Amino acid sequence: MPGRPPARAEAGGAAAAGVAGFPIGDAGRMLAADGPSPADAMNLARQLRSFLLRLLLILLPGVLAAGLAYRHFVDSELAQLARANEARLEFYRSSLIQTLEEFRLLPGVVGLDGRVRRLLEEPGRRDQVEAVNRYLEQVSTDPAIQFVFLLDPRGTALAASNWQDGYSLVGRNYGFRPYFEDAMNGRAGRFYGIGVTTQLAGFFLSAPVTIDGRIAGVAVVKISLDRLEEAWRRSGDLLMLTDRLGVALMASSPGWKFRSLSPIGPEQAETLAHTQQYLYEDLPPLRDADGAPMAAMPGETRVVSLAPDAQPFVSARRQARRDYLLQAATLPDYGWQLLFFAELTDVRVMALTGAVAVGLATLLVLTAGMLLELRRRRLQERQAARAALEKIQADLEARIAERTEALTVANRSLEQRVAALKDAEQILTRTRDSAVQAGKLAVLGQMAAGITHEINQPLAALTTLADNASTLVDRGRSDEARQNLGYISQLAQRMGRIVGQLKTFARRDDEHLSAVAVSDSMNNVLRLFGTRGKHPGLDISVSCRQPGVHVRADPVRLEQVLLNLVTNAADAMDQQDEGRLDIVCDCDGEAVEITLRDNGPGIAPEVLPHLFEPFFTTKPAGKGLGLGLAISRLIVESLEGRLEAGNNDNGGAWFRLRVPSAEPPD
Ligand code: ADP
């Protein structure tokens, strides 16, 4: 059906485009397709791009918010840490000062002791040296005190609390030490340094011993800061105490001790060599991760990055750089600085946690917002699609109504046409009937004329002969009368023949049809024709291309037709010396054609149109009735066949009858 494929193509087009331009589900389209088409791939890429863009729109603010939150949290955590550590630093500072000041008055007190003063007055007396040694030993019983000793005005130790030890200070000179010089200048001395004799680090407190208005010696107390340092270590806090050169005297991390915050200059190095403050220590500088010295201003709070070798607690936890919050407090009386370091790991972790939370919250809010927006858009799209669908449905209904209307109109016009056709058919039937009637009447007229012509002559002859016969009988001329009666009989016979032929013409019998072998019919016809034996010079040949072919016919009437055609041919060639008739039969599956060709005079052109008309003959009166071909055609047509005639190209006439073939009987 040619209308179908375009309709299907249209439907396919509509499905691909979606309804009224609204794309149908991509997943659905991908399922429907055999494989991804270029359009599908482009669509996928577009969706991926839009997804990535949306992701970026969510992620970017999320990351930004997290970054800002991180900065904010770091700052606020740092401020909080700084506040908390400031209090701790103050605590450490005051406890340090307390430790340093606890024995501040002890040297002065030692200088007031009578034994001490006497020894200074008479340094050479051995008994007094021993008494002072024992006294000093008593004084230094406090575990915080390392030694207590007495120097003469040249700086040589006259007596010491460790007088019995192998590394007794007695007899050694400490005149180069600043605390001695301070005391000799009438001031109380304060000095931190490593002991040149004992190599123990400690804090020296000194006081002049004045006898009779002159400084007769110097009393010195050396305090150990080890306990305090140990307390720092145990506290877990990171502390460093630096002197005015920036050298770490005390540190909670052992690696920091005796390292300087800033490099020691040559002048300072010379002073240190003189005072032997740090004895043989190298005092390597302690730098931050960027290589800069780590000086800190009092009251300053800043973040420093420590390189691995500067990081406290030598362990595997060392990192390339580690940040600390550095706070400093001063001890003005000493020119020292107490530094407090706080690890920032917790700050960073807290800030990071806060930032992640803020980032996630932002992501959550944005995702929810985007989902809501998407939902709103989907709803809008769905509403638009529904509206479009409704419009299409309405259009469709309108078109259906339109088509239905058109169909109704067409139907009505069809009904009208059918009615008109029926009318026409009726008219045709009526016309045909009247035509048939007219044809019949015409044939009847023809026949009547023919019969009248054929019968009138014998009737007139009969009348004459009968009249003559009765006259001859009256005259007694019986022989002549008998002769006339004989003519009458002949004429009656002829009239009987005419009537007999008419009977055949009138009869239509198709009840005796059967499968008839064409060869059998031909043989019968030739035998019948031969028995008449009127045509000695005629040569007849019969050939069948398919032997044994059958036709559906009444055998007697088929033979009647064939005999008529053979007789006509023979009649036409009557005057010739050599007459020839070729009969050929051929079967094309549907029908059998029997063609008869003679070499007679052929059919004159004026005769041809009337050949099959009843009573048409060119034969002399009494020879032919002109019914043979008319009857033959009638018979052949009653077999649903055809009978035609024409002239051969090389002279003579041909007649061809075509009759439906039949299966041979079993
Ligand atoms: P009839 O034989 O009584 O004349 P037909 O109807 O058989 O009647 O023939 C009609 C006419 O057809 C013949 O009179 C003749 O003129 C012509 N005709 C028939 N057969 C032939 C033929 N083989 N050759 C020439 N004319 C023919």
XYZ file of C-alpha atoms and ligand atoms in Angstrom:
693
model
C 0.000 0.000 0.000
C 1.788 3.152 -1.140
C 0.179 5.421 1.498
C 1.619 3.495 4.407
C 5.380 4.184 4.599
C 5.115 8.011 4.693
C 2.606 7.722 7.533
C 5.077 5.563 9.424
C 7.932 7.945 8.662
C 5.836 10.829 9.974
C 5.155 8.961 13.190
C 8.873 8.209 13.549
C 9.712 11.880 13.014
C 7.267 12.948 15.685
C 8.754 10.487 18.147
C 12.310 11.697 17.502
C 11.404 15.364 17.877
C 9.268 14.769 20.932
C 5.876 16.287 21.402
C 5.666 19.834 20.075
C 9.405 20.341 20.413
C 9.640 19.028 23.984
C 12.395 16.459 24.096
C 11.334 13.074 25.288
C 13.452 11.301 27.913
C 17.006 10.819 26.716
C 17.230 7.471 28.415
C 14.073 6.403 26.553
C 15.517 7.565 23.251
C 18.775 5.771 23.907
C 16.880 2.573 24.700
C 14.837 2.900 21.535
C 17.861 3.431 19.323
C 19.961 0.533 18.030
C 23.178 2.351 18.857
C 24.286 5.867 19.855
C 23.809 8.186 16.877
C 25.936 11.367 16.487
C 22.939 13.351 17.777
C 22.832 11.171 20.906
C 26.570 11.638 21.480
C 26.234 15.437 21.166
C 23.323 15.419 23.543
C 25.323 13.382 26.036
C 28.253 15.798 25.787
C 25.882 18.747 26.311
C 24.387 17.114 29.394
C 27.845 16.329 30.747
C 28.902 19.958 30.230
C 25.831 21.286 32.002
C 26.341 18.791 34.838
C 29.984 19.861 35.227
C 28.958 23.520 35.153
C 26.396 22.925 37.873
C 28.967 20.984 39.871
C 31.364 23.896 39.483
C 28.668 26.357 40.525
C 28.174 24.371 43.701
C 31.799 23.452 44.344
C 33.300 26.878 43.712
C 31.298 28.758 46.370
C 31.721 25.749 48.667
C 35.504 25.835 48.314
C 35.523 29.633 48.589
C 33.417 29.539 51.735
C 35.653 26.806 53.161
C 38.750 28.896 52.357
C 37.335 32.034 53.969
C 36.125 30.035 56.951
C 39.571 28.488 57.277
C 41.210 31.935 57.384
C 38.644 33.162 59.851
C 38.962 30.114 62.075
C 42.769 30.248 61.983
C 42.723 33.925 62.998
C 40.208 33.464 65.775
C 41.876 30.270 67.029
C 45.228 32.029 66.994
C 43.809 34.959 68.935
C 42.271 32.581 71.432
C 45.486 30.596 71.718
C 47.481 33.788 72.155
C 45.196 34.923 74.980
C 45.420 31.583 76.739
C 49.198 31.349 76.309
C 49.771 34.891 77.476
C 48.477 33.861 80.907
C 50.676 30.764 80.907
C 53.675 32.789 79.852
C 53.070 35.212 82.688
C 52.849 32.317 85.097
C 56.158 30.889 83.872
C 57.746 34.341 84.017
C 56.732 34.988 87.581
C 57.724 31.526 88.749
C 61.104 32.015 87.076
C 61.605 35.377 88.752
C 60.593 33.841 92.030
C 63.206 31.119 91.614
C 65.856 33.629 90.672
C 64.990 36.026 93.472
C 64.522 33.460 96.229
C 68.175 33.575 97.271
C 68.749 37.202 96.248
C 69.650 38.260 99.789
C 71.676 35.191 100.697
C 75.104 36.520 99.557
C 74.594 39.686 101.656
C 73.646 37.563 104.632
C 76.760 35.386 104.169
C 78.851 38.590 104.076
C 77.544 39.548 107.497
C 78.686 36.377 109.165
C 81.537 36.985 111.669
C 83.563 33.960 110.502
C 83.436 35.192 106.975
C 84.457 38.677 107.923
C 87.281 37.429 110.117
C 88.656 35.292 107.344
C 88.577 38.251 105.012
C 90.427 40.248 107.611
C 92.990 37.467 108.114
C 92.980 35.326 105.005
C 95.953 33.216 105.970
C 94.434 31.467 109.024
C 93.730 27.871 108.278
C 91.341 27.273 111.147
C 89.212 30.131 110.035
C 89.130 28.830 106.466
C 87.782 25.545 107.717
C 85.198 27.284 109.882
C 83.987 29.319 106.942
C 83.985 26.233 104.677
C 81.746 24.428 107.169
C 79.554 27.492 107.529
C 79.132 27.773 103.739
C 78.391 24.056 103.544
C 75.607 24.557 106.050
C 74.224 27.461 104.135
C 74.023 25.499 100.866
C 71.869 22.734 102.154
C 68.933 23.878 100.061
C 68.804 21.645 96.967
C 68.384 24.718 94.722
C 71.809 25.976 95.816
C 74.774 24.495 94.016
C 77.527 26.310 95.831
C 78.177 29.146 98.168
C 81.680 30.560 98.135
C 83.749 33.465 99.269
C 86.161 35.385 97.054
C 88.953 37.680 98.161
C 89.319 41.113 96.473
C 91.370 39.504 93.669
C 88.644 37.006 92.859
C 90.257 33.934 94.374
C 88.006 31.596 96.319
C 88.981 31.541 99.986
C 86.303 29.127 101.055
C 83.482 27.192 99.332
C 80.613 24.948 100.287
C 82.113 22.112 98.194
C 85.528 22.445 99.897
C 85.588 18.653 100.367
C 84.823 17.684 96.740
C 87.404 16.759 94.149
C 86.444 19.815 92.129
C 86.445 22.203 95.036
C 86.341 25.839 94.116
C 88.748 26.792 96.878
C 91.883 28.370 95.604
C 90.547 29.059 92.136
C 90.256 32.526 90.746
C 86.998 33.915 89.391
C 88.071 37.510 88.992
C 87.073 37.498 85.314
C 83.454 36.747 86.105
C 81.075 39.719 85.828
C 79.369 38.888 89.128
C 82.767 39.437 90.863
C 83.331 42.702 89.048
C 79.824 43.904 89.915
C 80.319 43.115 93.580
C 83.745 44.717 93.652
C 82.052 47.777 92.216
C 79.671 47.750 95.193
C 76.699 46.278 93.321
C 74.846 43.054 93.762
C 75.828 40.787 90.857
C 73.622 38.543 88.776
C 75.100 36.225 86.242
C 74.219 33.066 84.436
C 76.993 30.862 83.213
C 78.643 27.483 83.067
C 80.979 26.760 85.946
C 84.598 26.801 84.832
C 85.508 24.324 87.516
C 82.505 22.119 87.859
C 81.143 22.733 84.342
C 77.703 22.957 85.884
C 75.473 25.686 84.520
C 73.855 27.915 87.122
C 72.802 31.362 88.203
C 75.288 33.331 90.258
C 74.216 35.874 92.878
C 76.975 37.959 94.419
C 77.293 40.668 97.066
C 80.284 42.707 98.303
C 81.467 42.124 101.855
C 82.338 45.528 103.219
C 84.611 45.824 106.250
C 85.425 49.247 107.569
C 84.113 50.969 104.503
C 86.145 48.928 102.068
C 85.166 45.927 99.999
C 87.085 43.096 101.559
C 85.635 40.293 99.491
C 82.655 38.942 97.568
C 80.107 36.378 98.756
C 78.619 34.262 95.919
C 75.652 31.912 95.802
C 75.191 29.725 92.718
C 71.700 28.504 92.100
C 70.766 25.580 89.921
C 67.898 26.160 87.500
C 67.759 22.482 86.605
C 64.651 21.790 88.643
C 62.754 24.598 87.026
C 63.923 23.488 83.610
C 62.817 19.950 84.434
C 59.410 21.319 85.471
C 59.162 23.096 82.096
C 59.933 19.868 80.270
C 57.349 17.931 82.251
C 54.718 20.609 81.601
C 54.797 19.857 77.880
C 54.966 23.574 77.120
C 57.658 24.881 74.835
C 59.698 27.538 76.637
C 63.026 29.171 76.073
C 64.866 31.645 78.256
C 67.393 33.792 76.425
C 70.001 36.180 77.785
C 70.635 39.622 76.396
C 72.736 38.108 73.575
C 69.826 35.885 72.637
C 71.494 32.692 73.893
C 69.108 30.105 75.308
C 70.042 29.550 78.975
C 67.108 27.368 79.666
C 64.812 25.486 77.323
C 62.129 22.890 77.643
C 63.596 21.251 74.544
C 67.197 20.013 75.076
C 68.056 20.801 71.444
C 67.446 24.489 71.988
C 69.797 24.898 74.903
C 72.868 27.080 74.275
C 71.661 28.075 70.835
C 71.372 31.732 69.989
C 68.433 33.489 68.413
C 70.764 35.750 66.462
C 74.351 35.134 65.405
C 77.014 36.128 67.915
C 79.039 39.133 66.712
C 82.869 39.325 67.117
C 82.656 41.819 69.945
C 80.200 39.684 71.827
C 82.348 36.638 71.165
C 85.287 38.416 72.744
C 83.281 39.280 75.846
C 82.082 35.679 76.087
C 85.658 34.454 75.813
C 86.601 36.751 78.658
C 83.755 35.876 80.982
C 83.736 32.243 79.912
C 80.013 32.440 80.384
C 79.259 29.443 78.197
C 82.690 27.893 78.449
C 83.238 25.770 75.344
C 79.689 25.830 73.900
C 79.413 26.743 70.157
C 76.118 28.635 70.544
C 74.894 27.807 67.004
C 72.155 30.132 65.805
C 68.584 28.957 65.881
C 66.924 30.008 62.626
C 63.401 29.738 61.331
C 62.482 27.666 58.270
C 63.276 30.592 55.975
C 66.735 30.960 57.402
C 65.986 34.173 59.293
C 67.037 34.580 62.952
C 64.207 34.101 65.387
C 64.380 37.299 67.337
C 61.155 38.200 69.069
C 60.055 41.546 70.390
C 58.687 41.690 73.885
C 54.923 41.412 73.970
C 54.991 40.296 70.344
C 52.772 37.521 69.100
C 53.681 35.979 65.769
C 53.746 32.722 63.880
C 57.177 31.284 63.203
C 58.066 28.383 61.017
C 60.781 26.148 62.369
C 63.157 24.168 60.204
C 63.588 20.488 61.150
C 66.826 21.084 63.125
C 65.143 23.850 65.109
C 62.031 21.838 65.895
C 61.765 20.684 69.505
C 61.639 17.021 70.524
C 63.929 15.317 68.078
C 61.789 12.544 66.682
C 60.348 11.053 63.524
C 57.579 13.644 63.671
C 59.890 16.306 62.264
C 58.585 18.092 59.272
C 60.131 20.298 56.608
C 58.663 23.244 58.460
C 56.391 23.454 61.402
C 54.503 26.517 62.527
C 54.424 27.769 66.100
C 52.808 30.704 67.752
C 55.629 32.650 69.409
C 55.062 34.958 72.377
C 57.728 36.731 74.342
C 57.915 38.223 77.849
C 60.853 40.203 79.221
C 62.663 40.028 82.510
C 63.921 43.658 82.510
C 66.100 43.338 85.607
C 68.088 40.610 83.922
C 67.880 41.733 80.300
C 66.436 38.312 79.536
C 63.507 37.140 77.470
C 61.159 34.258 78.070
C 59.787 32.812 74.830
C 56.688 30.665 74.650
C 56.127 28.467 71.604
C 52.755 26.868 70.902
C 52.227 24.235 68.260
C 49.613 25.193 65.702
C 48.599 21.671 64.731
C 45.474 21.857 66.868
C 44.682 25.311 65.558
C 45.015 24.048 62.017
C 42.977 20.932 62.727
C 40.251 22.997 64.394
C 40.259 25.556 61.603
C 40.256 22.809 58.990
C 37.384 21.019 60.704
C 35.435 24.271 60.892
C 36.246 25.092 57.260
C 35.183 21.632 56.105
C 31.952 21.978 58.064
C 31.295 25.406 56.550
C 32.217 24.133 53.077
C 29.929 21.122 53.455
C 27.114 23.265 54.787
C 27.527 25.628 51.825
C 27.539 22.674 49.446
C 24.464 21.294 51.150
C 22.585 24.583 50.959
C 23.610 25.163 47.336
C 22.772 21.582 46.338
C 19.399 21.855 48.013
C 18.835 25.196 46.276
C 19.852 23.766 42.944
C 17.679 20.702 43.435
C 14.738 22.929 44.289
C 15.464 25.033 41.214
C 15.723 21.876 39.087
C 12.476 20.589 40.539
C 10.802 23.912 39.800
C 12.121 23.818 36.230
C 11.019 20.180 35.773
C 7.590 21.132 36.998
C 7.495 24.041 34.565
C 8.646 21.773 31.744
C 6.070 19.181 32.674
C 3.353 21.806 32.741
C 4.497 23.152 29.382
C 4.596 19.607 27.970
C 1.136 18.920 29.328
C -0.153 22.162 27.808
C 1.491 21.266 24.498
C -0.024 17.799 24.663
C -3.442 19.220 25.391
C -3.034 21.589 22.446
C -2.014 18.715 20.198
C -4.945 16.684 21.443
C -7.293 19.595 20.758
C -5.741 20.057 17.289
C -6.091 16.354 16.687
C -9.695 16.348 17.746
C -10.372 19.357 15.515
C -8.670 17.610 12.613
C -10.586 14.418 13.296
C -13.821 16.402 13.349
C -12.746 18.106 10.119
C -11.875 14.789 8.488
C -15.072 13.200 9.772
C -17.017 16.063 8.245
C -15.131 15.694 4.965
C -15.680 11.932 5.088
C -19.378 12.409 5.730
C -19.561 14.758 2.764
C -17.557 12.345 0.622
C -19.726 9.480 1.807
C -22.829 11.414 0.940
C -21.489 12.224 -2.526
C -20.465 8.574 -2.892
C -23.934 7.472 -1.970
C -25.262 9.926 -4.510
C -22.872 8.539 -7.101
C -23.821 4.992 -6.240
C -27.469 5.958 -6.643
C -26.640 7.650 -9.957
C -24.680 4.559 -10.986
C -27.597 2.350 -10.069
C -29.835 4.603 -12.132
C -27.359 4.453 -14.998
C -27.146 0.700 -14.613
C -30.896 0.448 -14.753
C -30.941 2.688 -17.797
C -28.183 0.570 -19.312
C -30.033 -2.629 -18.528
C -33.140 -1.180 -20.001
C -31.203 0.113 -23.026
C -29.410 -3.188 -23.433
C -32.640 -5.084 -23.163
C -34.177 -2.870 -25.745
C -31.025 -3.173 -27.883
C -31.133 -6.922 -27.536
C -34.742 -6.752 -28.343
C -33.956 -4.543 -31.316
C -31.121 -6.917 -32.351
C -33.413 -9.831 -32.045
C -36.022 -8.050 -34.072
C -33.384 -7.171 -36.677
C -32.207 -10.788 -36.861
C -35.804 -11.850 -36.943
C -36.405 -9.393 -39.771
C -33.340 -10.673 -41.613
C -34.403 -14.207 -41.022
C -37.942 -13.489 -42.031
C -36.690 -11.917 -45.258
C -34.360 -14.857 -45.879
C -36.987 -17.445 -45.048
C -39.514 -15.601 -47.151
C -37.044 -15.507 -50.015
C -36.032 -19.139 -49.617
C -39.505 -20.467 -49.048
C -41.394 -18.267 -51.464
C -39.607 -19.655 -54.505
C -40.253 -23.327 -53.675
C -43.783 -22.424 -52.592
C -44.442 -20.664 -55.914
C -42.862 -23.596 -57.739
C -44.912 -25.974 -55.567
C -48.108 -24.103 -56.443
C -47.267 -24.116 -60.153
C -46.193 -27.765 -60.095
C -49.310 -28.753 -58.094
C -51.533 -26.824 -60.537
C -49.691 -28.378 -63.464
C -49.909 -31.817 -61.864
C -53.697 -31.599 -61.389
C -54.099 -30.343 -65.038
C -51.867 -33.142 -66.293
C -53.884 -35.706 -64.237
C -57.087 -34.281 -65.705
C -55.605 -34.666 -69.164
C -54.475 -38.135 -68.374
C -50.874 -37.323 -68.817
C -49.942 -39.262 -65.661
C -46.218 -39.642 -66.434
C -45.712 -35.941 -66.616
C -47.951 -35.536 -63.546
C -45.755 -38.046 -61.677
C -42.664 -36.149 -62.761
C -44.201 -32.982 -61.374
C -45.003 -34.751 -58.102
C -41.365 -35.809 -57.956
C -40.300 -32.126 -58.274
C -42.850 -31.260 -55.605
C -41.288 -33.854 -53.298
C -37.785 -32.454 -54.016
C -38.946 -28.934 -53.209
C -40.621 -30.106 -49.999
C -37.364 -31.774 -49.006
C -35.467 -28.576 -49.659
C -37.920 -26.606 -47.543
C -37.541 -29.252 -44.833
C -33.756 -28.721 -44.946
C -34.247 -24.990 -44.527
C -36.500 -25.492 -41.530
C -34.088 -28.064 -40.084
C -31.229 -25.570 -40.259
C -33.382 -22.939 -38.592
C -34.097 -25.396 -35.802
C -30.367 -25.713 -35.180
C -30.061 -21.949 -35.189
C -32.833 -21.588 -32.635
C -31.504 -24.249 -30.243
C -29.020 -23.334 -27.574
C -27.768 -26.315 -25.813
C -24.799 -26.122 -23.490
C -25.676 -28.974 -21.244
C -23.639 -31.574 -23.162
C -20.200 -29.980 -22.751
C -17.280 -32.332 -22.067
C -13.574 -32.695 -22.740
C -13.300 -33.475 -26.441
C -10.108 -34.618 -28.110
C -9.476 -32.228 -31.010
C -7.803 -34.950 -33.081
C -10.887 -37.196 -32.715
C -13.197 -34.381 -33.884
C -10.914 -33.665 -36.863
C -10.837 -37.336 -37.869
C -14.657 -37.581 -37.660
C -15.056 -34.404 -39.756
C -12.620 -35.586 -42.441
C -14.319 -38.966 -42.524
C -17.764 -37.310 -42.929
C -16.358 -34.904 -45.537
C -14.649 -37.765 -47.387
C -17.789 -39.913 -47.586
C -19.403 -37.122 -49.495
C -16.498 -37.432 -51.966
C -17.327 -34.415 -53.995
C -13.857 -32.842 -54.040
C -11.338 -35.145 -55.683
C -8.698 -32.452 -56.389
C -8.565 -31.140 -52.863
C -5.544 -31.765 -50.693
C -6.182 -31.505 -46.942
C -3.426 -31.618 -44.282
C -3.984 -31.676 -40.527
C -1.243 -31.041 -37.946
C -1.479 -30.675 -34.202
C 1.522 -29.088 -32.418
C 0.488 -30.668 -29.111
C -1.062 -34.047 -29.821
C -3.866 -35.103 -27.465
C -5.129 -31.599 -26.652
C -8.729 -31.410 -25.492
C -11.339 -28.671 -25.591
C -14.462 -28.192 -23.542
C -17.295 -28.625 -26.064
C -20.296 -30.568 -27.325
C -18.553 -33.000 -29.747
C -21.416 -33.075 -32.284
C -21.660 -29.328 -32.551
C -17.894 -28.833 -32.649
C -17.797 -31.235 -35.578
C -20.701 -29.314 -37.137
C -18.609 -26.106 -37.029
C -15.463 -27.780 -38.379
C -17.392 -29.566 -41.130
C -18.976 -26.276 -42.124
C -15.567 -24.554 -42.390
C -14.019 -27.450 -44.352
C -17.054 -27.548 -46.685
C -16.931 -23.789 -47.251
C -13.216 -23.979 -48.128
C -13.879 -26.850 -50.497
C -16.761 -24.879 -52.066
C -14.537 -21.828 -52.505
C -11.869 -23.919 -54.287
C -14.410 -25.844 -56.356
C -13.294 -24.376 -59.653
C -9.556 -24.781 -59.012
C -7.399 -27.634 -60.222
C -5.273 -27.770 -57.127
C -7.111 -26.908 -53.914
C -5.209 -26.973 -50.699
C -6.467 -26.753 -47.113
C -4.030 -26.721 -44.137
C -5.534 -27.302 -40.730
C -3.251 -26.494 -37.757
C -4.184 -26.774 -34.130
C -2.177 -25.161 -31.335
C -2.696 -24.930 -27.558
C -1.356 -22.065 -25.371
C -2.511 -23.648 -22.111
C -5.739 -21.715 -21.819
C -7.333 -22.396 -25.164
C -6.917 -24.393 -28.357
C -6.718 -22.534 -31.659
C -7.684 -24.377 -34.853
C -6.702 -22.445 -37.985
C -7.892 -23.449 -41.492
C -6.018 -21.864 -44.430
C -7.009 -22.491 -48.032
C -5.535 -21.313 -51.296
C -8.920 -20.397 -52.762
C -10.014 -16.989 -54.052
C -10.217 -15.531 -50.518
C -12.982 -13.346 -49.187
C -13.857 -10.198 -51.079
C -13.528 -7.003 -48.981
C -17.214 -6.150 -49.363
C -18.122 -9.660 -48.204
C -15.921 -9.670 -45.104
C -18.150 -7.421 -42.895
C -21.227 -9.599 -43.635
C -19.566 -12.967 -43.430
C -21.204 -14.031 -40.180
C -24.633 -12.612 -40.891
C -27.444 -15.150 -41.221
C -28.553 -15.865 -44.775
C -25.564 -14.069 -46.256
C -24.146 -16.094 -49.075
C -22.329 -15.580 -52.331
C -23.216 -18.994 -53.505
C -25.780 -19.414 -56.258
C -29.385 -19.891 -55.211
C -30.069 -23.368 -54.072
C -26.402 -23.994 -53.249
C -26.006 -22.071 -50.037
C -28.380 -20.807 -47.364
C -25.923 -18.369 -45.782
C -26.585 -19.825 -42.308
C -23.407 -21.931 -41.900
C -21.033 -19.279 -40.526
C -23.763 -17.519 -38.496
C -24.615 -20.800 -36.772
C -20.931 -21.714 -36.419
C -20.110 -18.448 -34.626
C -23.181 -18.925 -32.409
C -21.962 -22.402 -31.465
C -18.364 -21.274 -30.809
C -19.509 -18.345 -28.674
C -21.754 -20.682 -26.708
C -18.499 -22.549 -25.866
C -17.049 -19.221 -24.672
C -14.803 -19.227 -27.698
C -14.265 -17.036 -30.750
C -14.574 -17.501 -34.504
C -12.739 -15.090 -36.805
C -11.894 -14.917 -40.500
C -9.516 -13.104 -42.820
C -7.397 -13.390 -45.945
C -3.895 -14.859 -46.156
C -1.108 -12.594 -47.366
C -0.337 -14.982 -50.190
C -3.985 -15.472 -51.195
C -6.788 -17.605 -49.915
C -8.850 -17.267 -46.777
C -8.250 -18.288 -43.187
C -10.732 -19.152 -40.472
C -9.706 -19.507 -36.835
C -11.719 -20.827 -33.998
C -10.481 -20.537 -30.439
C -12.094 -22.732 -27.795
C -11.099 -23.077 -24.097
C -8.900 -26.105 -23.482
C -9.889 -28.876 -21.082
C -8.025 -31.460 -19.027
C -8.198 -34.848 -20.776
C -10.553 -37.244 -18.957
C -8.901 -40.001 -16.884
P -23.327 -20.666 -47.534
O -22.232 -21.646 -47.459
O -24.650 -21.263 -47.480
O -23.137 -19.625 -48.524
P -22.111 -19.683 -45.244
O -22.609 -18.859 -44.151
O -21.477 -20.952 -44.871
O -23.313 -19.914 -46.206
O -21.122 -18.870 -46.112
C -21.340 -17.558 -46.356
C -20.449 -17.073 -47.444
O -19.145 -16.970 -47.043
C -20.318 -17.925 -48.579
O -21.423 -17.762 -49.496
C -19.033 -17.498 -49.197
O -19.223 -16.397 -50.064
C -18.256 -17.084 -48.098
N -17.275 -18.081 -47.780
C -17.339 -18.999 -46.819
N -16.206 -19.734 -46.804
C -15.366 -19.206 -47.746
C -14.038 -19.553 -48.183
N -13.303 -20.561 -47.672
N -13.529 -18.798 -49.232
C -14.249 -17.780 -49.768
N -15.485 -17.457 -49.371
C -16.044 -18.158 -48.354
